[in-house]
Coordinates of C-alpha atoms and ligand atoms in Angstrom, one line a residue:
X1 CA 121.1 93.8 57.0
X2 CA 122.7 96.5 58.8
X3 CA 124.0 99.4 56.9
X4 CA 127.4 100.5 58.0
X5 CA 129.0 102.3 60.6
X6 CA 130.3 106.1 60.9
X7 CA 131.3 105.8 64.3
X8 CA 134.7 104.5 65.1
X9 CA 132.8 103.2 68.7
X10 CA 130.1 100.6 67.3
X11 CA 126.7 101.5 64.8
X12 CA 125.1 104.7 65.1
X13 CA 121.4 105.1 65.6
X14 CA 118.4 107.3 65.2
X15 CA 115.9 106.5 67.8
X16 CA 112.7 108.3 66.6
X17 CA 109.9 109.6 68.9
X18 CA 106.4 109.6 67.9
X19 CA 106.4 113.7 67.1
X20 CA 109.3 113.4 64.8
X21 CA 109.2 110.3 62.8
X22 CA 109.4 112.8 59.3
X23 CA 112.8 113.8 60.5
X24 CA 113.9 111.2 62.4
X25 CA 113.5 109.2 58.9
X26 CA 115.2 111.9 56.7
X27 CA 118.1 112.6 59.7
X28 CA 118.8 108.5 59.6
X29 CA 119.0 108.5 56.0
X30 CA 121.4 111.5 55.7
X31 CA 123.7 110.0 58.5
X32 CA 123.6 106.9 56.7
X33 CA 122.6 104.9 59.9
X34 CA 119.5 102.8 60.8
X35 CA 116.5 103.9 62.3
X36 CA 115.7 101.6 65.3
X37 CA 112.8 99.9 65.6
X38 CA 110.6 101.6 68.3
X39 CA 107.0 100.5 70.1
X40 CA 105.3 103.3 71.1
X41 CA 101.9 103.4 72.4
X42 CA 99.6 104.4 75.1
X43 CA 97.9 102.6 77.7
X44 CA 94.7 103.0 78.6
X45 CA 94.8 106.0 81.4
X46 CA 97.2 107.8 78.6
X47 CA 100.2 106.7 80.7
X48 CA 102.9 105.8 77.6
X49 CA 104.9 102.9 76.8
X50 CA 108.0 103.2 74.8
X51 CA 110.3 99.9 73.9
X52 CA 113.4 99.8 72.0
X53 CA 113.8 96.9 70.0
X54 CA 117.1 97.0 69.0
X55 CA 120.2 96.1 70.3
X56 CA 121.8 99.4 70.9
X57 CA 125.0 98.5 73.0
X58 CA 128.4 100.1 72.1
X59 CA 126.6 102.6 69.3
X60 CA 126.1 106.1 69.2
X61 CA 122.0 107.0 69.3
X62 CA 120.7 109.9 68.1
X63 CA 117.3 110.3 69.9
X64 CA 114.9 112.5 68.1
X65 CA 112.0 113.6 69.9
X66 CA 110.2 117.5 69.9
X67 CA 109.3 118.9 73.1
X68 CA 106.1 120.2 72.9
X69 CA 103.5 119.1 73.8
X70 CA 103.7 118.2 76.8
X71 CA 102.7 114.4 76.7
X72 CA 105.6 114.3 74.1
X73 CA 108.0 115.5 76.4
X74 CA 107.5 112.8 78.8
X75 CA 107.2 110.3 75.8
X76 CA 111.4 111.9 74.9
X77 CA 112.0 111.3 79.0
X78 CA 111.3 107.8 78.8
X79 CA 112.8 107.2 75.3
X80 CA 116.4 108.9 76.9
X81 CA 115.9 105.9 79.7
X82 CA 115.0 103.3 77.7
X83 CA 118.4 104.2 75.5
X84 CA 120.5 104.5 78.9
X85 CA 119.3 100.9 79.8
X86 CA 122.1 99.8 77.3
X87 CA 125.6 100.0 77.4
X88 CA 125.6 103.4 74.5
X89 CA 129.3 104.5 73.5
X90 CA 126.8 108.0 73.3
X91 CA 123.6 109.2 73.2
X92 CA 122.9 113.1 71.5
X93 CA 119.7 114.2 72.3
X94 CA 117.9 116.0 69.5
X95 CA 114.7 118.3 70.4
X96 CA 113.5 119.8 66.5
X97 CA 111.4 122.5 68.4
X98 CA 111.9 123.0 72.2
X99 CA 108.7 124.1 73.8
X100 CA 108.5 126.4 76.7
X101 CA 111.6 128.7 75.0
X102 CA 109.3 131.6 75.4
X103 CA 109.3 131.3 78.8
X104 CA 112.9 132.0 79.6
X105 CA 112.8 133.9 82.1
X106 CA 110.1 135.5 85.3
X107 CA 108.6 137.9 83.9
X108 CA 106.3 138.2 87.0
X109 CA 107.3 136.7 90.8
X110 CA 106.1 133.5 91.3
X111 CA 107.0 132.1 87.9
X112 CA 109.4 129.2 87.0
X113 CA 111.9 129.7 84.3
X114 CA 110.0 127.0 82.5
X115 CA 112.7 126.7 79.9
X116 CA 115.0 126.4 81.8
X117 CA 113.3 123.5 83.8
X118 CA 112.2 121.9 80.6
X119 CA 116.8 122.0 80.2
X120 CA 117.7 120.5 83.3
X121 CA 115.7 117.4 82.9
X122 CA 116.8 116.9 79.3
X123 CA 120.3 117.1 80.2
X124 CA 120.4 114.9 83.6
X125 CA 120.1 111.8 80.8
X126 CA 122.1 113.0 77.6
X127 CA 125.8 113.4 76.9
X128 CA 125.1 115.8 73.8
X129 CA 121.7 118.2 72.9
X130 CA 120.9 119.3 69.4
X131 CA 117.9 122.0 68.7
X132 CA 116.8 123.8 65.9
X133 CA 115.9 127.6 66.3
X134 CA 115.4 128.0 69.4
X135 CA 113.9 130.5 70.5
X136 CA 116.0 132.0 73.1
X137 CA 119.6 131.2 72.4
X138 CA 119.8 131.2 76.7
X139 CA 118.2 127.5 76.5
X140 CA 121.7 126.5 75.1
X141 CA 124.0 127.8 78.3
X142 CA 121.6 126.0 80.4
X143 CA 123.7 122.8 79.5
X144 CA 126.4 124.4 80.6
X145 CA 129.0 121.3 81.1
X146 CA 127.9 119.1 78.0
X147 CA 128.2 119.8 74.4
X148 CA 124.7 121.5 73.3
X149 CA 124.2 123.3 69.8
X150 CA 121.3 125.2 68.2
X151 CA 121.0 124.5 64.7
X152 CA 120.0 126.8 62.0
X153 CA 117.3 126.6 60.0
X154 CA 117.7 128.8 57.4
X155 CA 119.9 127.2 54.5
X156 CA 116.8 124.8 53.9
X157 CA 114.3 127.9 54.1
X158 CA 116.2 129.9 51.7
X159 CA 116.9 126.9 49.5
X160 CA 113.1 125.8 49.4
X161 CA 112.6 129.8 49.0
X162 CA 114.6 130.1 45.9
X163 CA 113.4 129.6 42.1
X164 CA 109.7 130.6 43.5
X165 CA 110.8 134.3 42.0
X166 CA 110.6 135.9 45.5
X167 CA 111.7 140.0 45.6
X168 CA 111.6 140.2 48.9
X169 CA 112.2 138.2 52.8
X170 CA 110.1 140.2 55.2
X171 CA 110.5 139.4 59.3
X172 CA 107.5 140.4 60.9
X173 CA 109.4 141.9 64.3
X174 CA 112.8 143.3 64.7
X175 CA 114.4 140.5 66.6
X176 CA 114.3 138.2 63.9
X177 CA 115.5 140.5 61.4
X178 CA 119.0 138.8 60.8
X179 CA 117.2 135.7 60.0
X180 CA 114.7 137.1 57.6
X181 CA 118.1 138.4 56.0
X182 CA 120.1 135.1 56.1
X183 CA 117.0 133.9 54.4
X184 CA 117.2 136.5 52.0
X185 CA 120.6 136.2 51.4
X186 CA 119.9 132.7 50.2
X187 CA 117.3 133.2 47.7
X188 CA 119.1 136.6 46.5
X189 CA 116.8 138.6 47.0
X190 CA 116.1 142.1 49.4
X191 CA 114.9 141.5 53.3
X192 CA 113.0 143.9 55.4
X193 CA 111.4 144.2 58.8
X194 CA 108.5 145.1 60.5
X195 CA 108.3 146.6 64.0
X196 CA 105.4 144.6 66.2
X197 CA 104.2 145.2 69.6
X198 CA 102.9 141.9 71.8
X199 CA 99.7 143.2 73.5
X200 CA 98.9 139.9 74.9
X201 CA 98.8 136.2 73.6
X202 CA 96.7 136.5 71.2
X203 CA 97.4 140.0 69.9
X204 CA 100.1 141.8 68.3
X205 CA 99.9 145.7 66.5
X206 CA 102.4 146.4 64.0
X207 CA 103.6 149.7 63.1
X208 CA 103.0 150.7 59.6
X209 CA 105.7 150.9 57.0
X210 CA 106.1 151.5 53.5
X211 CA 107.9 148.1 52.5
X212 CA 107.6 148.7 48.1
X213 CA 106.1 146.0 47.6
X214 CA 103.4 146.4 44.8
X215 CA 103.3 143.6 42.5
X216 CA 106.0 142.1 44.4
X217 CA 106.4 138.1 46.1
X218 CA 106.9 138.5 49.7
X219 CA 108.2 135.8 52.1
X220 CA 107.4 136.3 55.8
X221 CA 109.7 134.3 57.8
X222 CA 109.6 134.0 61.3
X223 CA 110.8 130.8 63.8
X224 CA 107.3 130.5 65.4
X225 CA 104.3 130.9 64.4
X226 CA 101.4 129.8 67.0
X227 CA 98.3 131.5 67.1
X228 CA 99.3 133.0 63.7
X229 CA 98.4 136.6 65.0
X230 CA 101.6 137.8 63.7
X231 CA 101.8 136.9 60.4
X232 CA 98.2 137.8 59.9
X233 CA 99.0 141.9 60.6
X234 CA 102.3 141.2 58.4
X235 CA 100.3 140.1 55.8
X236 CA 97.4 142.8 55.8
X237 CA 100.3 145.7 55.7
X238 CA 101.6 143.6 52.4
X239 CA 98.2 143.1 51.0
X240 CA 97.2 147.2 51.5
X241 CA 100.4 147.8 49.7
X242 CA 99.4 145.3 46.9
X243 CA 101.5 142.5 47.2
X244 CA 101.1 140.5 44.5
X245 CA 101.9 136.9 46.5
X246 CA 102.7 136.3 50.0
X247 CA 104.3 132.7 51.5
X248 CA 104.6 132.6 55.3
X249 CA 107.6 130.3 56.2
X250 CA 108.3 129.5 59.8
X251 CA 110.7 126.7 61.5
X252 CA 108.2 125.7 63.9
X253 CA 104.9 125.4 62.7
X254 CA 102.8 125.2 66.4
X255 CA 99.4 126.7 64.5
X256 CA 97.5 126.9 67.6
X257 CA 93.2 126.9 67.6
X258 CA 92.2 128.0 64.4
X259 CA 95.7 129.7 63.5
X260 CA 95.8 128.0 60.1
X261 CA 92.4 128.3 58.7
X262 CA 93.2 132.6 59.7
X263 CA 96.3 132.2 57.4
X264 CA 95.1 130.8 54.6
X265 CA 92.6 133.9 54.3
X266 CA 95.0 136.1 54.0
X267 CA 98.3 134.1 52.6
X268 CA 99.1 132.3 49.2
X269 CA 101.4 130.0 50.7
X270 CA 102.1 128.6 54.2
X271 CA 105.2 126.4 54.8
X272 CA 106.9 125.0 57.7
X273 CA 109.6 122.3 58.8
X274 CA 109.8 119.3 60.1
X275 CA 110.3 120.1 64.0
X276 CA 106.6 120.3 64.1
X277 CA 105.3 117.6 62.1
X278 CA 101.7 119.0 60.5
X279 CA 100.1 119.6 57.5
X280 CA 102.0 122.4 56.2
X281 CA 105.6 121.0 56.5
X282 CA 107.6 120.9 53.3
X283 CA 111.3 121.4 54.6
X284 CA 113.2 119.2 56.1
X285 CA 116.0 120.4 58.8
X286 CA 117.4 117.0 58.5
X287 CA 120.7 118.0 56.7
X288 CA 121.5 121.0 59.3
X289 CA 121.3 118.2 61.9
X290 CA 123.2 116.0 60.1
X291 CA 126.2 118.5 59.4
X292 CA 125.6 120.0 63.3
X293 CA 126.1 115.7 64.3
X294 CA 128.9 115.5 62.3
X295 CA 130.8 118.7 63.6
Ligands
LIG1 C1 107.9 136.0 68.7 O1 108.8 136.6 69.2 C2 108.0 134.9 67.8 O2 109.2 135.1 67.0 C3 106.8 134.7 66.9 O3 106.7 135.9 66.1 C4 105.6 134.4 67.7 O4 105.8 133.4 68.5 C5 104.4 134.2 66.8 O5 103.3 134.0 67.6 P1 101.8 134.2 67.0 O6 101.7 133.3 65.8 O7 101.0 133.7 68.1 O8 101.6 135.6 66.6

């Protein structure tokens, strides 16, 4: 049987792609709505197929699908038509971790603004867009004439932070200093930053800095980590200064190559959420969406 209604329009779905089925579970459940029942598979030349198999007129769909990679974003282009082919009161498009964020803007002539590219085709077939984190806040004005809102991750980081007897929150670069502090400001604790220096893709140089933190439990929180570069020269700074543990917390979890076997030689603990599903995810972002859907 159906379980009831929020929605003064009809029933409210969550339609779950195949790169967030973690959260599209846990976001159903705290909306107290179903989760429609979706095929999903691939043919043989890798082209996808994606049915709905629910009846999905008159309701309100939350369509949850990350965009990255890429043959998921073209698996979330053909779930928002499939959901279109009914008669929707409204669809909300929710991308847990929007790929292509980091480029969002031409840093050389010639280049697209892939973000903003990755944007436009999202919004031509959604009324409402939901993120988590994203990486540069300039994604959201892209959807200039609907409703779009980046949600925070950090209540659930800080919450899944505190009672692990942590001294101190620790963002590895200067831009992401107020969120290493809204984390820190969660578990009670001190926050700090780092100041790091992107010499190309794969490396980063951090400037040293007497952070205190002998015998100390260090969080390093940061909203990406891909090639895990970054957290790695975090870490050694903390471990020369005798750290006694360190966790490495991120929203987005991309662990590119051989990112996560370099982390676990030098960290304690490595966590992530739910916008990237993989092996190290143990928070779920699914109440910040919830409360964001409700607003
Ligand atoms: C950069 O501005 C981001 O906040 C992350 O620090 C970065 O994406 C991490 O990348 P990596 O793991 O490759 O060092």
């Amino acid at each position: 049987m159906r379980m009831e209604v929020i929605s003064s329009a009809g029933t409210m779905f969550v339609v779950g792609g195949s790169a967030s089925k973690l959260l599209s579970k846990e976001l159903a459940k705290c909306l107290r709505c179903e989760l429609a029942r979706v095929e999903i598979k691939r043919f043989p030349d890798d082209e996808c197929y994606v049915r709905i198999e629910e009846e999905l007129d008159d309701s309100d769909v939350f369509l949850v699908q990350t965009a990255w990679p890429d043959r998921n974003i073209m698996e979330l282009f053909l779930l928002q038509d499939a959901v279109r082919e009914f008669d929707v009161s409204s669809l909300t498009t929710v991308v847990p971790y929007f790929g292509y964020a980091r480029q969002d803007k031409q840093f050389k002539p010639g280049e697209p603004i892939s973000a903003r590219a990755l944007a436009r085709l999202i919004k031509a077939n959604t009324d409402e867009f939901i993120t988590v984190d994203v990486h540069a806040p300039s994604v959201i004005d892209w959807f200039d004439d609907i409703s779009a809102k980046n949600v925070a991750a950090y209540p659930q980081i800080g919450k899944h932070l505190k009672g692990k007897g942590i001294e101190l929150v620790l963002s590895p670069d200067e831009g992401r200093k107020d969120h290493a502090k809204r984390v820190a400001d969660v578990v009670n604790c001190e926050a700090d930053f780092l100041v790091k220096e992107r010499l190309d893709g794969e490396t980063v140089q951090m400037t040293p800095k007497n952070l205190g933190v002998r015998g100390k439990k260090v969080a390093i929180v940061d909203d990406i980590i891909s090639t895990g570069s970054t957290i790695v020269k975090a870490s050694e700074q903390l471990r020369k200064q005798g750290a006694a543990r360190i966790f490495a917390v991120c929203t987005h979890g991309v662990f590119a190559a051989n990112a996560l076997d370099r982390l676990k030689g030098v960290c304690d603990e490595i966590c992530s959420t739910d916008t990237i599903e993989n092996p190290t995810t143990c928070i779920s972002v699914s109440p910040e969406i919830a409360r964001t859907a409700r607003d």
